[in-house]
Short mmCIF file of C-alpha atoms in Angstrom, two decimals:
data_model
loop_
_atom_site.label_atom_id
_atom_site.label_comp_id
_atom_site.label_asym_id
_atom_site.label_seq_id
_atom_site.Cartn_x
_atom_site.Cartn_y
_atom_site.Cartn_z
CA MET A 299 -0.12 0.10 0.01
CA GLU A 300 2.89 2.35 0.69
CA PHE A 301 6.33 2.56 -0.92
CA GLY A 302 9.51 4.32 -0.19
CA PRO A 303 10.18 7.67 -1.66
CA SER A 304 11.43 7.80 -5.19
CA LYS A 305 11.59 10.63 -7.70
CA ASN A 306 10.76 8.19 -10.58
CA PHE A 307 7.47 6.83 -8.93
CA SER A 308 4.23 8.27 -8.29
CA HIS A 309 1.18 6.47 -6.85
CA THR A 310 -1.77 5.94 -9.14
CA GLU A 311 -4.21 4.84 -6.34
CA PHE A 312 -5.23 6.52 -3.07
CA TYR A 313 -6.62 5.06 0.17
CA LEU A 314 -9.16 6.92 1.96
CA ILE A 315 -9.22 5.47 5.51
CA GLY A 316 -11.74 7.86 7.13
CA PHE A 317 -13.61 6.56 10.25
CA THR A 318 -11.37 3.48 10.53
CA ASN A 319 -10.72 4.20 14.09
CA LEU A 320 -14.32 3.15 14.85
CA TYR A 321 -13.28 -0.35 14.00
CA GLU A 322 -16.34 -2.74 13.64
CA SER A 323 -18.74 0.31 14.15
CA ARG A 324 -17.51 1.81 10.91
CA SER A 325 -19.81 -0.49 8.71
CA LEU A 326 -22.87 0.89 10.67
CA LEU A 327 -22.21 4.28 9.25
CA PHE A 328 -23.86 3.62 6.04
CA ILE A 329 -27.38 3.86 7.82
CA PRO A 330 -27.44 7.46 8.99
CA PHE A 331 -25.54 8.77 5.92
CA SER A 332 -27.79 6.81 3.50
CA ILE A 333 -30.80 8.49 5.13
CA LEU A 334 -29.29 11.91 5.03
CA LEU A 335 -28.38 11.54 1.41
CA LEU A 336 -31.76 10.21 0.36
CA PHE A 337 -33.56 13.17 2.08
CA SER A 338 -31.01 15.71 0.60
CA VAL A 339 -31.41 14.41 -2.87
CA THR A 340 -34.93 13.85 -2.97
CA SER A 341 -36.01 17.09 -1.29
CA ASN A 342 -33.66 19.39 -3.53
CA ILE A 343 -34.74 17.44 -6.59
CA ALA A 344 -38.55 18.34 -5.53
CA LEU A 345 -37.61 21.75 -5.10
CA MET A 346 -35.97 21.98 -8.53
CA PHE A 347 -38.90 20.25 -10.14
CA VAL A 348 -41.47 22.66 -8.71
CA ILE A 349 -39.22 25.76 -9.83
CA VAL A 350 -38.85 24.33 -13.35
CA LYS A 351 -42.56 23.37 -13.73
CA GLN A 352 -44.25 26.44 -12.23
CA ARG A 353 -43.99 29.28 -14.62
CA SER A 354 -44.87 31.79 -11.88
CA LEU A 355 -41.45 30.83 -10.21
CA HIS A 356 -39.43 31.67 -13.31
CA SER A 357 -38.10 35.04 -11.71
CA PRO A 358 -34.27 35.56 -10.72
CA MET A 359 -34.98 34.85 -7.13
CA TYR A 360 -36.38 31.50 -7.65
CA VAL A 361 -34.05 30.49 -10.33
CA LEU A 362 -31.15 31.18 -7.72
CA ILE A 363 -33.08 28.81 -5.28
CA GLY A 364 -33.11 26.21 -7.81
CA CYS A 365 -29.48 26.88 -8.47
CA ILE A 366 -28.63 26.13 -4.68
CA ALA A 367 -30.70 23.13 -4.73
CA PHE A 368 -28.63 21.80 -7.74
CA VAL A 369 -25.48 22.50 -5.86
CA ASP A 370 -27.10 20.76 -2.85
CA VAL A 371 -27.83 17.74 -4.94
CA GLY A 372 -24.40 17.56 -6.83
CA VAL A 373 -22.04 17.76 -3.82
CA PRO A 374 -23.48 14.94 -1.85
CA LEU A 375 -23.84 12.66 -4.87
CA ALA A 376 -20.09 13.16 -5.70
CA VAL A 377 -19.03 12.27 -2.02
CA VAL A 378 -21.50 10.05 -0.01
CA PRO A 379 -22.26 7.10 -2.34
CA ARG A 380 -18.55 6.22 -2.55
CA MET A 381 -18.09 6.76 1.08
CA ILE A 382 -21.18 4.55 2.16
CA PHE A 383 -19.65 1.87 -0.41
CA SER A 384 -16.23 2.00 1.43
CA PHE A 385 -18.20 1.56 4.83
CA VAL A 386 -19.95 -1.59 3.68
CA SER A 387 -17.21 -3.25 1.46
CA ASP A 388 -14.26 -1.89 3.30
CA ILE A 389 -12.72 -1.13 0.10
CA ASN A 390 -10.89 2.13 0.47
CA VAL A 391 -8.91 2.44 -2.63
CA PHE A 392 -9.69 5.25 -4.98
CA PRO A 393 -8.02 5.85 -8.48
CA ARG A 394 -6.05 8.91 -8.67
CA ILE A 395 -7.94 10.13 -11.84
CA LEU A 396 -11.41 9.76 -10.18
CA CYS A 397 -10.07 11.40 -7.03
CA LEU A 398 -9.09 14.51 -9.18
CA ILE A 399 -12.45 14.35 -10.88
CA GLN A 400 -14.22 14.17 -7.73
CA MET A 401 -12.03 17.05 -6.12
CA TRP A 402 -12.83 19.35 -9.20
CA TRP A 403 -16.53 18.72 -9.09
CA VAL A 404 -16.92 19.28 -5.58
CA HIS A 405 -14.84 22.39 -5.36
CA TYR A 406 -16.37 23.72 -8.56
CA LEU A 407 -19.92 23.35 -7.27
CA CYS A 408 -18.89 24.78 -3.87
CA ALA A 409 -17.53 27.92 -5.37
CA PHE A 410 -20.83 28.65 -6.74
CA GLN A 411 -22.56 28.82 -3.38
CA SER A 412 -21.29 32.16 -2.22
CA THR A 413 -21.93 33.66 -5.70
CA ILE A 414 -25.61 32.25 -5.87
CA LEU A 415 -26.12 33.77 -2.13
CA PHE A 416 -24.54 37.20 -3.41
CA GLY A 417 -26.94 36.99 -6.29
CA MET A 418 -30.00 36.54 -4.06
CA ALA A 419 -28.81 39.53 -2.04
CA VAL A 420 -28.48 41.65 -5.34
CA ASP A 421 -31.82 40.54 -6.32
CA ARG A 422 -33.35 41.74 -2.90
CA LEU A 423 -31.39 44.79 -3.09
CA PHE A 424 -32.97 46.22 -6.14
CA ALA A 425 -36.30 44.75 -5.27
CA ILE A 426 -36.43 46.47 -1.97
CA CYS A 427 -34.27 49.65 -2.41
CA LEU A 428 -34.77 50.36 -6.01
CA PRO A 429 -37.85 48.77 -7.25
CA LEU A 430 -38.32 51.12 -10.28
CA ARG A 431 -35.03 49.82 -11.50
CA TYR A 432 -35.48 46.17 -10.86
CA ASN A 433 -36.70 44.96 -14.13
CA ASP A 434 -34.01 46.84 -16.03
CA VAL A 435 -31.09 45.38 -13.68
CA MET A 436 -32.48 42.00 -13.35
CA SER A 437 -33.29 41.55 -16.97
CA TYR A 438 -32.77 38.31 -18.91
CA ASN A 439 -30.02 39.55 -20.88
CA ASN A 440 -28.17 40.96 -17.79
CA CYS A 441 -28.72 37.84 -15.85
CA GLN A 442 -27.13 35.74 -18.82
CA ILE A 443 -24.09 38.06 -18.94
CA ALA A 444 -23.58 37.87 -15.06
CA SER A 445 -23.92 33.90 -15.27
CA ALA A 446 -21.60 33.51 -18.10
CA VAL A 447 -18.85 35.83 -16.20
CA VAL A 448 -19.21 33.69 -13.13
CA VAL A 449 -19.17 30.45 -14.88
CA ILE A 450 -15.84 31.34 -16.80
CA ARG A 451 -14.31 32.84 -13.74
CA ASN A 452 -15.01 29.92 -11.41
CA THR A 453 -14.12 27.45 -14.24
CA MET A 454 -10.81 28.86 -14.84
CA ILE A 455 -9.82 29.22 -11.33
CA ILE A 456 -10.98 25.64 -10.03
CA THR A 457 -9.53 23.98 -13.09
CA ALA A 458 -6.16 25.68 -12.57
CA MET A 459 -6.20 24.72 -8.93
CA ILE A 460 -7.01 21.10 -9.55
CA SER A 461 -4.66 20.81 -12.76
CA LEU A 462 -1.71 22.00 -10.19
CA VAL A 463 -2.61 18.92 -8.00
CA GLY A 464 -2.39 16.48 -11.20
CA THR A 465 1.14 17.63 -11.71
CA LEU A 466 2.24 16.61 -8.31
CA ALA A 467 3.92 13.27 -7.45
CA PHE A 468 2.95 11.16 -4.58
CA CYS A 469 6.16 8.95 -4.03
CA SER A 470 6.15 8.45 -0.16
CA SER A 471 2.59 7.76 0.62
CA ASN A 472 -0.74 7.32 -0.92
CA VAL A 473 -2.76 7.21 2.18
CA PHE A 474 -4.70 9.97 3.98
CA TYR A 475 -7.36 9.81 6.82
CA GLY A 476 -10.28 11.14 5.03
CA ILE A 477 -13.57 10.05 3.14
CA HIS A 478 -13.24 12.28 -0.16
CA CYS A 479 -10.48 14.10 -2.09
CA GLU A 480 -10.20 17.33 -0.30
CA HIS A 481 -7.56 19.51 -2.03
CA GLN A 482 -5.67 20.35 1.19
CA LEU A 483 -5.54 16.57 2.29
CA VAL A 484 -4.19 15.40 -1.14
CA VAL A 485 -1.82 18.23 -1.32
CA THR A 486 -0.40 17.27 2.29
CA ILE A 487 0.83 13.84 1.05
CA ALA A 488 2.49 14.97 -2.07
CA CYS A 489 6.22 14.89 -2.71
CA GLY A 490 8.24 18.05 -3.66
CA ASP A 491 7.47 21.69 -3.31
CA THR A 492 3.71 22.28 -2.88
CA ARG A 493 3.73 25.96 -2.12
CA LYS A 494 2.24 26.83 -5.57
CA ASN A 495 -0.64 24.52 -4.53
CA TYR A 496 -1.43 26.22 -1.36
CA LEU A 497 -1.10 29.69 -3.08
CA ALA A 498 -3.71 28.44 -5.70
CA GLY A 499 -6.01 27.30 -2.91
CA MET A 500 -5.74 30.63 -1.16
CA LEU A 501 -6.06 32.52 -4.48
CA SER A 502 -9.37 30.71 -5.43
CA PHE A 503 -10.75 31.61 -1.90
CA CYS A 504 -9.84 35.33 -2.07
CA VAL A 505 -10.81 35.85 -5.77
CA ILE A 506 -14.38 33.90 -5.37
CA VAL A 507 -15.50 33.83 -1.76
CA ILE A 508 -14.15 37.18 -0.29
CA PRO A 509 -15.73 39.47 -3.04
CA ASP A 510 -19.16 37.49 -2.67
CA CYS A 511 -19.13 37.61 1.30
CA PHE A 512 -18.26 41.58 0.99
CA GLY A 513 -20.99 41.96 -1.50
CA ILE A 514 -23.59 40.12 0.47
CA ALA A 515 -22.69 42.03 3.67
CA ILE A 516 -23.10 45.35 1.74
CA SER A 517 -26.35 44.61 0.16
CA TYR A 518 -27.97 43.44 3.34
CA VAL A 519 -26.83 46.50 5.27
CA ALA A 520 -28.36 48.67 2.69
CA ILE A 521 -31.64 46.49 2.57
CA PHE A 522 -31.99 46.63 6.46
CA VAL A 523 -31.26 50.46 6.53
CA VAL A 524 -34.15 50.93 3.88
CA ILE A 525 -36.41 48.58 5.48
CA PHE A 526 -36.27 50.13 8.88
CA ARG A 527 -36.37 53.63 7.62
CA SER A 528 -39.65 52.72 5.68
CA ALA A 529 -42.97 53.04 7.28
CA GLY A 530 -44.59 49.89 8.88
CA GLY A 531 -47.09 47.74 6.64
CA GLU A 532 -47.51 44.54 4.74
CA SER A 533 -44.73 45.52 2.44
CA ARG A 534 -42.21 46.19 5.18
CA SER A 535 -43.35 42.68 6.86
CA LYS A 536 -43.07 40.79 3.43
CA ALA A 537 -39.47 42.34 2.84
CA ILE A 538 -38.42 41.29 6.23
CA HIS A 539 -39.72 37.88 6.07
CA THR A 540 -38.01 37.26 2.74
CA CYS A 541 -34.61 38.81 3.81
CA THR A 542 -34.73 36.61 6.99
CA THR A 543 -35.24 33.56 4.98
CA HIS A 544 -32.26 34.10 2.64
CA LEU A 545 -30.00 35.18 5.74
CA SER A 546 -30.94 31.87 7.36
CA VAL A 547 -29.53 29.96 4.23
CA ILE A 548 -26.44 32.31 4.27
CA CYS A 549 -25.82 31.73 7.98
CA ILE A 550 -26.00 28.03 7.72
CA THR A 551 -23.90 27.90 4.58
CA PHE A 552 -21.07 30.20 6.05
CA PHE A 553 -21.23 28.81 9.43
CA THR A 554 -20.71 25.21 8.22
CA SER A 555 -17.90 26.20 6.00
CA MET A 556 -16.10 28.26 8.46
CA ILE A 557 -16.27 25.52 11.15
CA ALA A 558 -14.84 23.32 8.30
CA PHE A 559 -12.33 25.75 7.53
CA MET A 560 -11.25 26.18 11.24
CA SER A 561 -10.88 22.24 11.64
CA TYR A 562 -7.89 22.27 9.49
CA ARG A 563 -6.24 24.97 11.29
CA ILE A 564 -6.70 23.26 14.68
CA GLN A 565 -6.32 19.62 13.77
CA HIS A 566 -4.11 18.84 16.91
CA GLU A 567 -6.96 20.03 19.10
CA MET A 568 -9.56 17.58 17.67
CA THR A 569 -9.76 13.90 16.69
CA GLN A 570 -9.47 12.89 13.12
CA ASP A 571 -12.88 11.39 12.91
CA LEU A 572 -14.46 14.83 14.28
CA ARG A 573 -12.66 16.67 11.76
CA ILE A 574 -14.00 14.46 9.05
CA LEU A 575 -17.35 14.76 10.55
CA ILE A 576 -17.23 18.57 10.56
CA SER A 577 -16.19 18.48 7.01
CA LEU A 578 -19.15 16.08 6.01
CA MET A 579 -21.57 18.44 7.77
CA TYR A 580 -20.25 21.27 5.57
CA LEU A 581 -21.35 19.28 2.35
CA LEU A 582 -24.46 17.85 3.75
CA VAL A 583 -26.10 20.31 6.20
CA PRO A 584 -26.96 22.96 3.71
CA GLY A 585 -28.60 20.46 1.42
CA ILE A 586 -30.80 19.21 4.21
CA CYS A 587 -31.70 22.51 5.72
CA ASN A 588 -32.34 24.60 2.58
CA PRO A 589 -35.21 22.84 1.17
CA LEU A 590 -36.89 23.00 4.55
CA ILE A 591 -36.28 26.64 4.87
CA TYR A 592 -37.55 27.59 1.39
CA GLY A 593 -40.37 25.09 1.57
CA ILE A 594 -41.48 26.24 4.87
CA ARG A 595 -41.01 30.16 4.65
CA THR A 596 -41.60 30.75 1.09
CA LYS A 597 -45.26 30.56 0.37
CA GLU A 598 -45.28 30.13 -3.38
CA ILE A 599 -42.82 27.35 -3.22
CA ARG A 600 -44.69 25.87 -0.10
CA GLU A 601 -48.05 25.68 -2.06
CA GLN A 602 -46.46 24.06 -5.08
CA LEU A 603 -44.66 21.42 -3.05
CA VAL A 604 -47.93 20.56 -1.17
CA LYS A 605 -49.64 19.99 -4.63
CA LEU A 606 -46.76 17.82 -5.58
CA MET A 607 -47.03 15.65 -2.42
CA LYS A 608 -50.89 15.45 -2.83
CA CYS A 609 -51.44 15.08 -6.58
CA GLY A 610 -47.97 13.61 -7.65
CA LYS A 611 -47.72 16.73 -10.21
CA VAL A 612 -47.50 20.51 -10.10
CA LYS A 613 -50.40 22.20 -12.31
#
């Protein structure tokens, strides 16, 4: 499974040995994670189905909710099935090429989380603060242009980051304690100089996440200034309700990601299994909570979901 260091050798397979400290109990983990995966995937697919089928939900805000649901389906499906298979079969080997593909897909989808949330903040900013300009700013053409810019940006940055991992040699070890191919974990077992990989990871964070977070913060500060300066009434209550719904999703997403980020900075203060569990919660919790939040707090979506459950179709 492991070989001595050699400049002329690089492993073509990795061994992901997460939760092996649990010994015989490890195989039982497939039960809770299978339930969580099933709920996350089915609820988010139902949410996307309702948004696609109901024409009244074809506005920017609901399209962005659908995009969040797509991310919440794609990320768990890239990680959890292989993890569950390893629990049941005790087969932990993962080909290097599949590891890189999984790494690219997970990081690529996660890169859109903050951007979609920023898009929701901008949508609410113009709807509440500048309603007369909303249709001009959030027009179909403008949304297409913004989407294209974001897709090109994220594709270039994430592909470059993962491509750099593909050039690394893994001559001393091909074993790491984890359940999916995380960029930082894979880089730590590589041979040679990995400074460019850590720099690429930091650059992707600074270019994608930080501007989105800053934009979200500025947008909601402006929104709540306008809301609390306006006269009370139904419109004010509706604006507060909509914004608090989005803020709930934002808090869950950024709280879980921040906890996962911090777990790598204090690895010596926690067990390996706890760090892996925290990383999994970052991938699973938003996908479990977001459909519940939007399904319960958004009247239009809630009504259509009820019709879907009762009739098996959306009229």
